[in-house]
Coordinates of C-alpha atoms in Angstrom, one line a residue:
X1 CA 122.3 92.1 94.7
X2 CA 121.0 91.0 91.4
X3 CA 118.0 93.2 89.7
X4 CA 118.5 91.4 86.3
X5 CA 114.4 90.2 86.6
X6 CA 111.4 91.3 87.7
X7 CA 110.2 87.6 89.8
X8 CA 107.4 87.8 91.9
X9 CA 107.6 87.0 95.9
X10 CA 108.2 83.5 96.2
X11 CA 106.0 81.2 98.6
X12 CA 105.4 78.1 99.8
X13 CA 104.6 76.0 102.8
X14 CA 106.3 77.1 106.2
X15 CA 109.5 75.9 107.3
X16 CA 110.3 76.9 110.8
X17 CA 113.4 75.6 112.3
X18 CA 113.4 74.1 116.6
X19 CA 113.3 77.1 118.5
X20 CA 112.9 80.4 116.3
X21 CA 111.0 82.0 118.4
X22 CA 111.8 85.4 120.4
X23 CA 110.3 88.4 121.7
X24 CA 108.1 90.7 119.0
X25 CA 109.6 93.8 117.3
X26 CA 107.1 96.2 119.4
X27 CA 106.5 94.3 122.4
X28 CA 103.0 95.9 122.7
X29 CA 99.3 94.1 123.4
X30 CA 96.3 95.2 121.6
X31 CA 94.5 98.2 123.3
X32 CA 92.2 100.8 122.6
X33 CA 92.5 104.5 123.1
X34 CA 90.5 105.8 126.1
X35 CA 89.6 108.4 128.0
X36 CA 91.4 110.9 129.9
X37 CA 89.0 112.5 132.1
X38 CA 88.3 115.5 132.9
X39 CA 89.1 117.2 129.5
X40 CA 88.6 114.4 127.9
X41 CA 91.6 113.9 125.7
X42 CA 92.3 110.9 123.0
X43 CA 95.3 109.0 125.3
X44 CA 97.2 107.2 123.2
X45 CA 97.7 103.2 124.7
X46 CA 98.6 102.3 121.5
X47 CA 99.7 105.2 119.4
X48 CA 96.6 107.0 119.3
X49 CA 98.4 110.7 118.4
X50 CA 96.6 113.2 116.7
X51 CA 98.8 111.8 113.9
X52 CA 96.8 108.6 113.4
X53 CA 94.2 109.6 111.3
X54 CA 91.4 107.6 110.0
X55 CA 92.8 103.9 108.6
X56 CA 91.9 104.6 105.1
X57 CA 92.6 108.5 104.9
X58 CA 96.0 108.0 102.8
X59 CA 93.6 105.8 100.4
X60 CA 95.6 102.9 101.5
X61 CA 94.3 99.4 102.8
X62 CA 95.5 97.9 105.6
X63 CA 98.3 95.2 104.2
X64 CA 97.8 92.2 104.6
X65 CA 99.5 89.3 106.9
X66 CA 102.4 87.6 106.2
X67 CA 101.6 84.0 106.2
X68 CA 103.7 81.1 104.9
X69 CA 107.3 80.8 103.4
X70 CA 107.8 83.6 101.4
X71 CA 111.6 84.6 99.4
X72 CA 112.0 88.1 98.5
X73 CA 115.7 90.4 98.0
X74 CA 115.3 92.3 100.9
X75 CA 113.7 92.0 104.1
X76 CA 112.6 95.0 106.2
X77 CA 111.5 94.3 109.6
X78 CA 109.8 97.4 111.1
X79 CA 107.2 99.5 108.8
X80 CA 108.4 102.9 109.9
X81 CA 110.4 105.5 108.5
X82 CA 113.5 103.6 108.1
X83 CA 112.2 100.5 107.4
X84 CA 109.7 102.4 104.8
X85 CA 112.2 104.8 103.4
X86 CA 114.7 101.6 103.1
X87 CA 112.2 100.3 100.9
X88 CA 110.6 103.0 98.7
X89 CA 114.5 104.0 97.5
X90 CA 115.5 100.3 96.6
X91 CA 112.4 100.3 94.9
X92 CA 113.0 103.6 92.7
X93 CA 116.2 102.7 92.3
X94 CA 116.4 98.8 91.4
X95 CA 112.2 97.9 90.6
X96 CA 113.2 94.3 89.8
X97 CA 114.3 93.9 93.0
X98 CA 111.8 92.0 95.6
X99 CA 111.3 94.3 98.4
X100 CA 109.1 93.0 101.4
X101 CA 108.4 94.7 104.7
X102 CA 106.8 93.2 107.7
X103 CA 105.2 95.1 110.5
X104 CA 104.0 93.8 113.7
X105 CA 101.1 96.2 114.2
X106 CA 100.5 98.8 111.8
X107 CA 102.6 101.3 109.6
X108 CA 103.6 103.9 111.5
X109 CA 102.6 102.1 114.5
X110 CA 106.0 103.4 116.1
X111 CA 107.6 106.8 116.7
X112 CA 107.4 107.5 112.9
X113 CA 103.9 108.0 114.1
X114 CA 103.8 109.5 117.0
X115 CA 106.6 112.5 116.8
X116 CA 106.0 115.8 117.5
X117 CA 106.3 116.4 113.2
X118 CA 109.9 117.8 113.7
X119 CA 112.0 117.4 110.7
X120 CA 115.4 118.9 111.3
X121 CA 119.1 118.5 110.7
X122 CA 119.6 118.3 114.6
X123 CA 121.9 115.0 115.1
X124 CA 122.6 114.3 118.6
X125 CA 126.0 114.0 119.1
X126 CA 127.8 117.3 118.5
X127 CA 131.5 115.8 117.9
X128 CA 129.8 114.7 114.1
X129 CA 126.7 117.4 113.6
X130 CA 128.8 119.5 111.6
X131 CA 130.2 116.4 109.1
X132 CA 126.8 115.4 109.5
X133 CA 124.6 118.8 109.0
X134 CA 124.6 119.4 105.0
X135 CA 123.5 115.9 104.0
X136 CA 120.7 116.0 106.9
X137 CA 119.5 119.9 105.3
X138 CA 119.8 118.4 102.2
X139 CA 117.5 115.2 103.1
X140 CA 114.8 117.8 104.6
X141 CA 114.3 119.4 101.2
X142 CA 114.2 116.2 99.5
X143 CA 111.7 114.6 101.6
X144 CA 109.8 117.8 100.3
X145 CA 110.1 116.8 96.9
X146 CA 109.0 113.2 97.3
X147 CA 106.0 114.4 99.6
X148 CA 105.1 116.7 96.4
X149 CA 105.9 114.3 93.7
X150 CA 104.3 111.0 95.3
X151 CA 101.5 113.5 96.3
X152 CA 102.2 112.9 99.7
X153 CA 99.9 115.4 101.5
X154 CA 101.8 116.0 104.6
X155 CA 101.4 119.3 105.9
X156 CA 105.5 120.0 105.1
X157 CA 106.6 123.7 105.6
X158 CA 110.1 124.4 105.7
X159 CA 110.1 127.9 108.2
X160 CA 112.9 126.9 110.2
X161 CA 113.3 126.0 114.0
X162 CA 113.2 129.3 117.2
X163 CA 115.4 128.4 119.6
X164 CA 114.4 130.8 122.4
X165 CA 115.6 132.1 125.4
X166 CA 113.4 132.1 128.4
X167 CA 115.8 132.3 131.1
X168 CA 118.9 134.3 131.5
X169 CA 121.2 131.4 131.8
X170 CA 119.8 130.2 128.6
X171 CA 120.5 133.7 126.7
X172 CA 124.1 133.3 128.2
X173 CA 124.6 129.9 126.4
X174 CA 122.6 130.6 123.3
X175 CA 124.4 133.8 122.9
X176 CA 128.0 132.0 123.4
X177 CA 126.9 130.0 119.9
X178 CA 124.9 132.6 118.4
X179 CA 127.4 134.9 117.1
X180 CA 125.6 137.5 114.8
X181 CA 122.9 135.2 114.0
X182 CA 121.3 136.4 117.6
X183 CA 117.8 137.7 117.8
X184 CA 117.0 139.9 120.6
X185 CA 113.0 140.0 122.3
X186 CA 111.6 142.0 119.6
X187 CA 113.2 140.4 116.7
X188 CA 111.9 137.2 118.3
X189 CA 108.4 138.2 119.0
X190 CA 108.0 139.3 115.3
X191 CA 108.4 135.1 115.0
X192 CA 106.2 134.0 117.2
X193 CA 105.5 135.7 120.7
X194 CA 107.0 133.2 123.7
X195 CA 106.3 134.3 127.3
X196 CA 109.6 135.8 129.2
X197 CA 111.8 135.3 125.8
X198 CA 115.0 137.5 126.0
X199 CA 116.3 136.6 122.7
X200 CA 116.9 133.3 120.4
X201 CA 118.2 131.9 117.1
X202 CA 116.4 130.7 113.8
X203 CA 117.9 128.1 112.3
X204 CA 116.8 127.6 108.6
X205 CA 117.4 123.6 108.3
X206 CA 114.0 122.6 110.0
X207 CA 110.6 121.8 108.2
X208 CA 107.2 120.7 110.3
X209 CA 104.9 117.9 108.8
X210 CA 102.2 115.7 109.9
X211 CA 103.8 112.5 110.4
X212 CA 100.9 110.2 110.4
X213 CA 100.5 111.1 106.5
X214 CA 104.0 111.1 105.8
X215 CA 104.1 107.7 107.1
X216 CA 101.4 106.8 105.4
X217 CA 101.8 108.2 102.4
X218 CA 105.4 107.0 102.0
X219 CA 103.9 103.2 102.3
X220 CA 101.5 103.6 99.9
X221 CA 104.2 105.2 97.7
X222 CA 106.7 101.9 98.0
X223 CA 103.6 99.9 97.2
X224 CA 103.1 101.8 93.7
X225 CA 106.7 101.1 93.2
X226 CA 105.8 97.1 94.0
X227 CA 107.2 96.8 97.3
X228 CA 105.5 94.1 99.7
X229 CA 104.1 95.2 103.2
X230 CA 102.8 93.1 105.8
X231 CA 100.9 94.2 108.6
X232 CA 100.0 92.7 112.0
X233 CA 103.0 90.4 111.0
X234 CA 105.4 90.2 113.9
X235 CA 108.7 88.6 113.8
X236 CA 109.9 86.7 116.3
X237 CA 113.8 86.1 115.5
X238 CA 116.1 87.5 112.9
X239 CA 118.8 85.6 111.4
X240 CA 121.5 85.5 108.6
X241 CA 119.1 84.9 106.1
X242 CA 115.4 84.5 107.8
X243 CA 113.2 86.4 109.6
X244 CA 110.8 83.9 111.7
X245 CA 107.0 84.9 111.5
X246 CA 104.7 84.2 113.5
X247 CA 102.8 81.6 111.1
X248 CA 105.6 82.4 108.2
X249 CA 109.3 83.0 107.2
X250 CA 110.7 85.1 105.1
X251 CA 114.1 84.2 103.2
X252 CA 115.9 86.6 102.2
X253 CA 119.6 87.7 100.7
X254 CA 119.4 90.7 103.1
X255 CA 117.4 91.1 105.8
X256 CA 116.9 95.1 107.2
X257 CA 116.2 95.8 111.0
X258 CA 115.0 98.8 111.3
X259 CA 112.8 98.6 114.7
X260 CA 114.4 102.1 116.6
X261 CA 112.7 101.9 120.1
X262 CA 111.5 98.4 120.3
X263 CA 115.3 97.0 119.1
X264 CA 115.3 95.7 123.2
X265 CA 112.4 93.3 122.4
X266 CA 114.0 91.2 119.9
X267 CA 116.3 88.5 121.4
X268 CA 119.6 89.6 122.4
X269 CA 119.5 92.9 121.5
X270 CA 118.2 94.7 124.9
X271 CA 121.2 96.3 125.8
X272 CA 121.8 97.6 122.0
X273 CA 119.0 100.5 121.8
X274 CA 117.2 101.3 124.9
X275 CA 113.8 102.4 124.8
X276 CA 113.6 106.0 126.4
X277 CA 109.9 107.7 126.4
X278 CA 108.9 110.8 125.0
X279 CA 105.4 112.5 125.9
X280 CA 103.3 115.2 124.0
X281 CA 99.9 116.7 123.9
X282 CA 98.1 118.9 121.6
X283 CA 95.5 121.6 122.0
X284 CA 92.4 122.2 120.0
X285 CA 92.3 124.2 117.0
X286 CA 92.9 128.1 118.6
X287 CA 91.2 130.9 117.0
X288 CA 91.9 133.5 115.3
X289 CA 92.1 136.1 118.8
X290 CA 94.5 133.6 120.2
X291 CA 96.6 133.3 117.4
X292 CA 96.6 137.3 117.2
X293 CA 97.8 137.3 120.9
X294 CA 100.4 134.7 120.1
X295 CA 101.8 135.8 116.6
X296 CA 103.1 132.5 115.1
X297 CA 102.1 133.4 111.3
X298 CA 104.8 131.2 110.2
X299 CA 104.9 127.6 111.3
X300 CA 108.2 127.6 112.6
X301 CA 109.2 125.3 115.2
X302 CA 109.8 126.4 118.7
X303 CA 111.9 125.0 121.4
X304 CA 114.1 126.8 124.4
X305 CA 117.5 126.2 125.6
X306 CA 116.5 124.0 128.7
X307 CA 117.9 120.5 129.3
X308 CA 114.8 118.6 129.9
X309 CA 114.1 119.2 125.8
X310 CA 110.8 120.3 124.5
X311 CA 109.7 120.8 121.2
X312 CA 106.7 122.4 120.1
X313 CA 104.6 123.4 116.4
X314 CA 102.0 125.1 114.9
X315 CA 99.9 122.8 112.9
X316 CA 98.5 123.2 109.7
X317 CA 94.7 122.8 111.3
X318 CA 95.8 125.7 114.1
X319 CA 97.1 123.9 117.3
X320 CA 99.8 123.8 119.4
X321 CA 101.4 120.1 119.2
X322 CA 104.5 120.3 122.7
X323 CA 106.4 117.2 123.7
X324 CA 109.5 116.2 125.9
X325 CA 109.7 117.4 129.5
X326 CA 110.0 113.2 130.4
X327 CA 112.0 111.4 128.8
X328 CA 111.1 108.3 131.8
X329 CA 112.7 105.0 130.8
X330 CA 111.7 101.6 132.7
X331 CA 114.0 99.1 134.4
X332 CA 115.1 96.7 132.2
X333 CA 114.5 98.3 128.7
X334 CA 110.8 97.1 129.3
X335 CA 108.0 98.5 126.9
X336 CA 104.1 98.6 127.7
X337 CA 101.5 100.4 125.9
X338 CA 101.1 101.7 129.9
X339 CA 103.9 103.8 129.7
X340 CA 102.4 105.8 127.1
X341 CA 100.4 107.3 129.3
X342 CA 102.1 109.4 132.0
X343 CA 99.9 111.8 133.9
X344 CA 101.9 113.8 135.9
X345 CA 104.3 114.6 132.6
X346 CA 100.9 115.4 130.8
X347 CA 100.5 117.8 133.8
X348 CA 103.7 119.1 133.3
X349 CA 103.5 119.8 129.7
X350 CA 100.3 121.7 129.8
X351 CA 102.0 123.6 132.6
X352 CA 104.8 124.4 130.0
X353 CA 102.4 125.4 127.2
X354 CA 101.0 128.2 129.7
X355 CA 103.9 129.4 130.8
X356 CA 105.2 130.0 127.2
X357 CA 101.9 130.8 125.5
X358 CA 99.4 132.3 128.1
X359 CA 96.7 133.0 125.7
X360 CA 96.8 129.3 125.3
X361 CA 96.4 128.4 128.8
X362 CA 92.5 127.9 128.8
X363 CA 93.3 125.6 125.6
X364 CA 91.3 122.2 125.7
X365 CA 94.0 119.8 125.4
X366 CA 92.1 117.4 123.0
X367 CA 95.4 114.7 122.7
X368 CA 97.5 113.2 124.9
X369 CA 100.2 110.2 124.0
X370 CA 103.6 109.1 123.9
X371 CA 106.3 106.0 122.8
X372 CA 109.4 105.0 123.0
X373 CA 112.5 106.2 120.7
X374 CA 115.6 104.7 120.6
X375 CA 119.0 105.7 122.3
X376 CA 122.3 103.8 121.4
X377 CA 124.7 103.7 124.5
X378 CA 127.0 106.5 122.1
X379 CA 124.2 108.8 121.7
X380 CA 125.0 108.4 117.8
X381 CA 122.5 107.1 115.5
X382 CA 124.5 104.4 113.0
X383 CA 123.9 102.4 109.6
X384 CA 125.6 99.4 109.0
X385 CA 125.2 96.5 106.5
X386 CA 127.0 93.1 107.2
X387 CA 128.0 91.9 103.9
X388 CA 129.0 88.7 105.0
X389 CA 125.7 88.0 106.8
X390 CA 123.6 90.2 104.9
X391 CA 122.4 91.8 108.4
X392 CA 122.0 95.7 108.5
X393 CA 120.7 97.9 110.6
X394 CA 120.2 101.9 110.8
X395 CA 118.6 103.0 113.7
X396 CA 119.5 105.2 117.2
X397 CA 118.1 108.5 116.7
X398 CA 117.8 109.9 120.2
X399 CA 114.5 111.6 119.2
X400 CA 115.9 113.4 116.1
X401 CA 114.8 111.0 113.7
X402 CA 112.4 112.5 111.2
X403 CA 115.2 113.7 108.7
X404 CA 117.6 111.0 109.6
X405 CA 115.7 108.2 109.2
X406 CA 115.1 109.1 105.2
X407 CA 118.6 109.7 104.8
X408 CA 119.4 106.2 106.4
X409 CA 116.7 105.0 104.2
X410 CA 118.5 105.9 101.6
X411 CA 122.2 105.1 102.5
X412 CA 121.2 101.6 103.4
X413 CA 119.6 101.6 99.8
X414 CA 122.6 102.3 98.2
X415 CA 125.0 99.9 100.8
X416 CA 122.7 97.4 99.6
X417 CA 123.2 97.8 95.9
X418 CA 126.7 98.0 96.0
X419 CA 126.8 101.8 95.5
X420 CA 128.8 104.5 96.4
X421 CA 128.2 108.1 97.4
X422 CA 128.9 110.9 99.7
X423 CA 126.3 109.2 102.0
X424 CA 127.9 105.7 102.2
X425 CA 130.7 107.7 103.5
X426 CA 129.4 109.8 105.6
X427 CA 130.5 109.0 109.8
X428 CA 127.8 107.4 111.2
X429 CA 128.1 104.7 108.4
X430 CA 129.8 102.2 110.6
X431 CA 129.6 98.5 112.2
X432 CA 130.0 97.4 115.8
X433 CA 128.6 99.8 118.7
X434 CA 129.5 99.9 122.1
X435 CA 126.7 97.9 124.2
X436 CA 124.2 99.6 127.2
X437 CA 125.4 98.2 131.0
X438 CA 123.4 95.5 132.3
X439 CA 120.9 96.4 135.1
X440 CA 120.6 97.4 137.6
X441 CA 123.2 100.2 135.9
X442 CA 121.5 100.8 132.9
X443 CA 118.7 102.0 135.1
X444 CA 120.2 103.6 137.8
X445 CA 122.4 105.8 134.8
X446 CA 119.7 107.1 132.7
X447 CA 117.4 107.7 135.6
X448 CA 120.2 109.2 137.2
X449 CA 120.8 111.6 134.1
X450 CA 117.3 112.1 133.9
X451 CA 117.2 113.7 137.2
X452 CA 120.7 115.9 136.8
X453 CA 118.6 117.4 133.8
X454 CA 115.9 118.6 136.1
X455 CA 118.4 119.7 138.8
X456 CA 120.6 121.5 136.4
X457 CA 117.4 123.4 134.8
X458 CA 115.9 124.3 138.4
X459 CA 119.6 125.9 139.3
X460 CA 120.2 127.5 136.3
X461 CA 116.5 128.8 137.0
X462 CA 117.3 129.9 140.2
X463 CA 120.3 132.1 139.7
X464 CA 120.0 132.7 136.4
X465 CA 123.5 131.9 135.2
X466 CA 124.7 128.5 133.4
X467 CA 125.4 125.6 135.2
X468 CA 128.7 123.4 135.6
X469 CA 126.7 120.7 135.8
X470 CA 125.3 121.3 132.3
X471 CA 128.7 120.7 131.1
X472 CA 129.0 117.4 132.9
X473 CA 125.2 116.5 131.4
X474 CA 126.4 117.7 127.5
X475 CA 129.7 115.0 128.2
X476 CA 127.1 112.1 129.1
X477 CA 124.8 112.4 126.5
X478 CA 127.2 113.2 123.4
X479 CA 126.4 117.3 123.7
X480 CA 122.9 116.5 123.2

């Protein structure tokens, strides 16, 4: 990849070839939030999180649309954190190069906005956490750094993640791991005070962040740096080469997918990533006699040992942000801004936010939404560049993307540029990946896992001891 001048993005008329057209890169139809009901929480049709924040709060302007034939370098399809992070480091790295990014809706239209601000050095499949753990803890503190240097204003506190245990069966498998690192009731209510905990571990390698300004904020960052990004700018097929606009093309020497949940909509790639949904909700800002009752001075992240994962924070503006519980994926790797909206899992999750934090269980819940994230059929995130079609991809999270996505930013940065480092190395840096089953086997598999989860967690709830079954769940998913 050359950097030897500093050329402006190329355009000129369009030149579409017969055929080039395909399926968006988010698969989703304009909506607006509406109303919940009785509460009257924001629900989010289209990503509207607590994370989304006014359009010009980063004191960025919406980009503009791609139109025409345009040449750049590098192509990014997919303005999230990959695709974002992807951009910003070839930028700092190599400014000559011409860096564009093109977004079908908005940045941070995807899971990069609507997380629950997790940013850990969890990786899901437990065979490569620990070859996979120092560059991951390292990436947390460096996404820090940029936040503070770009002055990124992001919420970001580094305090750690409180895995607790609210069951017995889950102080059995927690204290199997735990070693001397344990933390008994009292050590873990001087955290943060959890209903029925018996014990737990802190691990050290997690921040919490508002991911709407991160998103955000990174964006307007690559932009400073003279990256390219086009909004409301969907592509429609990507090959060696080209990525077909609607109403442009962009040429390019390497082209970047980096479209996590909404990989299935892009031709011939539904069986790659599916598209599993994750839910959350948020409460209003708690005051000050709630946050006595619950402790919490620290905004560490919380989570328990179940299977059906949740993940919960304290936010900087003093609510309680919990997701998982769902984790409801649609016949044929479908995506609909629908599906965002799940009541009975919003039911469930407010259920779960009493239980585990009674003084919270008169909260309004003023937020309610959800999206897809992406989950290869290995449970193991990869990056890959294709040097002899200029292809790459990085991508496969499984919910644990935060962290990841920066450092696969990054590593695809430095794949692209020809250079070498401990993170071109590292496992996940690899090409082909085994491919989902067709339906109706995709389906009937990951609902069917779904619902072992939920059986496995009711058992082990019942006679409070582990669970075989768990064991057969941890060899399914990867130990995830």
């Amino acid at each position: 990849m050359s950097d030897s001048d500093t050329r402006p993005i190329e355009t000129g008329p369009i030149e579409t070839g017969p055929g080039e057209t395909g399926p968006d890169e988010t698969g989703s139809d304009d909506a607006r939030p509406g109303d919940s009901g009785a509460d009257r929480a924001l629900v989010s049709p289209t990503g509207w999180s607590l994370w989304a924040g006014a359009p010009d709060e980063s004191g960025r302007p919406l980009g503009p649309r791609a139109r025409g034939a345009l040449t750049a370098d590098v192509c990014v399809v997919g303005a999230g954190y990959t695709g974002l992070w992807t951009a910003y480091h070839l930028a700092r790295t190599h400014p000559a190069l011409r860096v564009v990014v093109v977004e079908k809706e908005t940045v941070g239209f995807g899971a990069s906005g609507r997380n629950g601000g997790w940013c850990s050095a969890l990786f899901p499949t437990a065979a490569l956490a620990a070859q996979m753990r120092p560059a991951l803890a390292a990436t947390i503190d460096e996404i820090g750094a940029i936040a503070l240097e770009e002055g990124i204003d992001c919420d970001f506190v580094k305090a750690g993640t409180l895995r607790v245990a609210t069951t017995p069966a889950q102080a059995t498998r927690l204290r199997r791991t735990a070693g001397t690192e344990w933390l008994d009731a009292n050590e873990v209510a001087g955290i943060v005070r959890v209903a029925g905990a018996e014990g737990g571990v802190l691990d050290p390698d997690c921040a919490v962040l508002h991911p709407g300004r991160l998103v955000r904020g990174l964006a307007a960052a690559a932009e400073r740096r003279g990256v390219t990004v086009f909004e409301r700018s969907p592509a429609r097929r990507i090959v060696p080469g080209r990525v077909v606009l609607d109403g442009g093309v962009v040429r390019a020497d390497v082209i970047v997918r980096a479209t996590e949940g909404y990989t299935a909509t892009l031709p011939g790639l539904r069986r790659e990533v599916v598209p599993i949904y994750s839910l959350v909700v948020a409460t209003e800002p708690l005051g000050p006699a709630t946050w006595d009752e619950i402790g919490w001075e620290r905004r560490v992240a919380v989570t328990d040992d179940r299977h059906m994962i949740i993940y919960a924070q304290r936010t900087a503006d003093g609510r309680i942000v919990l997701g998982g519980e769902g984790t409801p994926y649609h016949f044929g790797s479908r995506i609909n801004p629908s599906f965002d909206v799940e009541p009975a899992i919003f039911d469930q999750l407010r259920q779960t936010l009493a239980t585990l934090f009674p003084a919270a269980a008169t909260a309004r819940i003023t937020h309610r939404w959800g999206g897809p994230l992406g989950v290869p059929r290995d449970w193991t995130p990869s990056v890959h560049l294709d040097r002899a079609t200029g292809l790459a991809h990085a991508g496969g999270y499984v919910g644990d993307g935060v962290a990841a996505s920066a450092l696969a930013g990054q590593t695809l940065a430095e794949l692209i540029t020809g250079r070498s480092s401990e993170r071109t190395g590292l496992p996940w840096v690899r090409g082909e990946r085994r491919r989902w089953e067709p339906e109706p086997l995709r389906w009937l598999g990951i609902t069917g896992g779904t619902r072992l989860a939920r059986a496995v967690d009711a058992r082990e709830n019942r006679t409070g001891r582990p669970s075989r079954l768990g064991s057969v769940l941890a060899a399914l998913t990867g130990g995830h």
